[in-house]
Amino acid sequence: MIMKSEERSDNNKLGELLKQTAGEKQLSLRNFAKSLGISHAYLNKLMAGVDPRSKKKISPTITTLLKIADALETPRAEFLRQCGYPDK
């Protein structure tokens, strides 16, 4: 099934947020990944929302999400909301 572009962006709020933040900070993929404490290859997958080889959706662990939130100096709960994760 082919998703509409707006469905894709809704399903990858994390990727959109990361792209926007990298652009605002004017950082290369490698430098942004380094500042987040993750590999540039993994950051690229998060931004795309899928693994380019397997075409499967990327689902980062909560540990990774919290690490990124901390690196961005964003309150964890706010970061998770921005990424589309529901409050619990």
PDB file of C-alpha atoms in Angstrom:
ATOM      1  CA  MET A   1       0.000   0.000   0.000  1.00  0.00           C
ATOM      2  CA  ILE A   2       1.409   3.409  -0.937  1.00  0.00           C
ATOM      3  CA  MET A   3       1.060   6.100   1.708  1.00  0.00           C
ATOM      4  CA  LYS A   4       0.220   9.685   0.914  1.00  0.00           C
ATOM      5  CA  SER A   5       2.972  12.171   1.696  1.00  0.00           C
ATOM      6  CA  GLU A   6       1.055  13.604   4.662  1.00  0.00           C
ATOM      7  CA  GLU A   7       0.652  10.102   6.116  1.00  0.00           C
ATOM      8  CA  ARG A   8       4.381   9.499   5.809  1.00  0.00           C
ATOM      9  CA  SER A   9       5.246  12.697   7.647  1.00  0.00           C
ATOM     10  CA  ASP A  10       2.714  11.896  10.386  1.00  0.00           C
ATOM     11  CA  ASN A  11       4.357   8.516  10.838  1.00  0.00           C
ATOM     12  CA  ASN A  12       7.853   9.988  11.047  1.00  0.00           C
ATOM     13  CA  LYS A  13       7.543  12.979  13.320  1.00  0.00           C
ATOM     14  CA  LEU A  14      10.900  12.085  14.869  1.00  0.00           C
ATOM     15  CA  GLY A  15      12.597  12.237  11.467  1.00  0.00           C
ATOM     16  CA  GLU A  16      10.996  15.567  10.626  1.00  0.00           C
ATOM     17  CA  LEU A  17      11.985  16.992  13.999  1.00  0.00           C
ATOM     18  CA  LEU A  18      15.582  15.816  13.554  1.00  0.00           C
ATOM     19  CA  LYS A  19      15.784  17.264  10.033  1.00  0.00           C
ATOM     20  CA  GLN A  20      14.398  20.589  11.226  1.00  0.00           C
ATOM     21  CA  THR A  21      16.803  20.734  14.175  1.00  0.00           C
ATOM     22  CA  ALA A  22      19.830  19.870  12.033  1.00  0.00           C
ATOM     23  CA  GLY A  23      18.834  22.594   9.582  1.00  0.00           C
ATOM     24  CA  GLU A  24      18.343  25.178  12.304  1.00  0.00           C
ATOM     25  CA  LYS A  25      21.732  24.349  13.803  1.00  0.00           C
ATOM     26  CA  GLN A  26      23.297  24.224  10.325  1.00  0.00           C
ATOM     27  CA  LEU A  27      25.009  20.926  11.122  1.00  0.00           C
ATOM     28  CA  SER A  28      26.104  18.220   8.728  1.00  0.00           C
ATOM     29  CA  LEU A  29      24.650  14.761   9.249  1.00  0.00           C
ATOM     30  CA  ARG A  30      27.909  13.534  10.786  1.00  0.00           C
ATOM     31  CA  ASN A  31      28.314  16.499  13.123  1.00  0.00           C
ATOM     32  CA  PHE A  32      24.672  16.360  14.192  1.00  0.00           C
ATOM     33  CA  ALA A  33      24.949  12.619  14.856  1.00  0.00           C
ATOM     34  CA  LYS A  34      28.099  13.183  16.891  1.00  0.00           C
ATOM     35  CA  SER A  35      26.350  15.839  18.994  1.00  0.00           C
ATOM     36  CA  LEU A  36      23.501  13.373  19.636  1.00  0.00           C
ATOM     37  CA  GLY A  37      25.833  10.519  20.536  1.00  0.00           C
ATOM     38  CA  ILE A  38      24.620   8.212  17.756  1.00  0.00           C
ATOM     39  CA  SER A  39      26.126   7.073  14.465  1.00  0.00           C
ATOM     40  CA  HIS A  40      25.499   9.069  11.309  1.00  0.00           C
ATOM     41  CA  ALA A  41      24.142   5.921   9.649  1.00  0.00           C
ATOM     42  CA  TYR A  42      21.562   5.468  12.398  1.00  0.00           C
ATOM     43  CA  LEU A  43      20.653   9.169  12.330  1.00  0.00           C
ATOM     44  CA  ASN A  44      20.070   8.899   8.589  1.00  0.00           C
ATOM     45  CA  LYS A  45      17.709   5.962   9.191  1.00  0.00           C
ATOM     46  CA  LEU A  46      15.849   7.879  11.907  1.00  0.00           C
ATOM     47  CA  MET A  47      15.422  10.856   9.602  1.00  0.00           C
ATOM     48  CA  ALA A  48      14.120   8.635   6.811  1.00  0.00           C
ATOM     49  CA  GLY A  49      11.920   6.615   9.146  1.00  0.00           C
ATOM     50  CA  VAL A  50      12.903   3.391   7.427  1.00  0.00           C
ATOM     51  CA  ASP A  51      15.944   1.206   7.003  1.00  0.00           C
ATOM     52  CA  PRO A  52      17.002   1.696   3.367  1.00  0.00           C
ATOM     53  CA  ARG A  53      18.082  -1.932   2.990  1.00  0.00           C
ATOM     54  CA  SER A  54      15.129  -3.752   4.532  1.00  0.00           C
ATOM     55  CA  LYS A  55      12.510  -0.991   3.945  1.00  0.00           C
ATOM     56  CA  LYS A  56      11.263  -1.665   7.478  1.00  0.00           C
ATOM     57  CA  LYS A  57      10.129   1.139   9.763  1.00  0.00           C
ATOM     58  CA  ILE A  58      12.743   2.300  12.254  1.00  0.00           C
ATOM     59  CA  SER A  59      11.573   2.097  15.865  1.00  0.00           C
ATOM     60  CA  PRO A  60      14.179   3.580  18.183  1.00  0.00           C
ATOM     61  CA  THR A  61      14.318   2.405  21.775  1.00  0.00           C
ATOM     62  CA  ILE A  62      13.158   4.669  24.559  1.00  0.00           C
ATOM     63  CA  THR A  63      16.785   4.841  25.701  1.00  0.00           C
ATOM     64  CA  THR A  64      17.807   6.268  22.321  1.00  0.00           C
ATOM     65  CA  LEU A  65      14.934   8.755  22.324  1.00  0.00           C
ATOM     66  CA  LEU A  66      15.833   9.985  25.802  1.00  0.00           C
ATOM     67  CA  LYS A  67      19.500  10.251  24.821  1.00  0.00           C
ATOM     68  CA  ILE A  68      18.533  12.441  21.856  1.00  0.00           C
ATOM     69  CA  ALA A  69      16.215  14.572  24.018  1.00  0.00           C
ATOM     70  CA  ASP A  70      19.002  15.126  26.524  1.00  0.00           C
ATOM     71  CA  ALA A  71      21.507  15.999  23.788  1.00  0.00           C
ATOM     72  CA  LEU A  72      19.039  18.527  22.354  1.00  0.00           C
ATOM     73  CA  GLU A  73      18.445  19.900  25.859  1.00  0.00           C
ATOM     74  CA  THR A  74      14.715  19.386  25.406  1.00  0.00           C
ATOM     75  CA  PRO A  75      12.563  18.175  28.300  1.00  0.00           C
ATOM     76  CA  ARG A  76      12.066  14.452  27.763  1.00  0.00           C
ATOM     77  CA  ALA A  77       8.259  14.478  27.958  1.00  0.00           C
ATOM     78  CA  GLU A  78       8.058  17.402  25.518  1.00  0.00           C
ATOM     79  CA  PHE A  79      10.445  15.704  23.089  1.00  0.00           C
ATOM     80  CA  LEU A  80       8.415  12.498  23.136  1.00  0.00           C
ATOM     81  CA  ARG A  81       5.206  14.492  22.498  1.00  0.00           C
ATOM     82  CA  GLN A  82       6.866  16.304  19.580  1.00  0.00           C
ATOM     83  CA  CYS A  83       7.842  12.929  18.133  1.00  0.00           C
ATOM     84  CA  GLY A  84       4.255  11.727  18.278  1.00  0.00           C
ATOM     85  CA  TYR A  85       4.437   9.473  21.313  1.00  0.00           C
ATOM     86  CA  PRO A  86       1.341   9.670  23.506  1.00  0.00           C
ATOM     87  CA  ASP A  87       1.508  10.753  27.138  1.00  0.00           C
ATOM     88  CA  LYS A  88       1.289   7.919  29.623  1.00  0.00           C
TER      89      LYS A  88
END
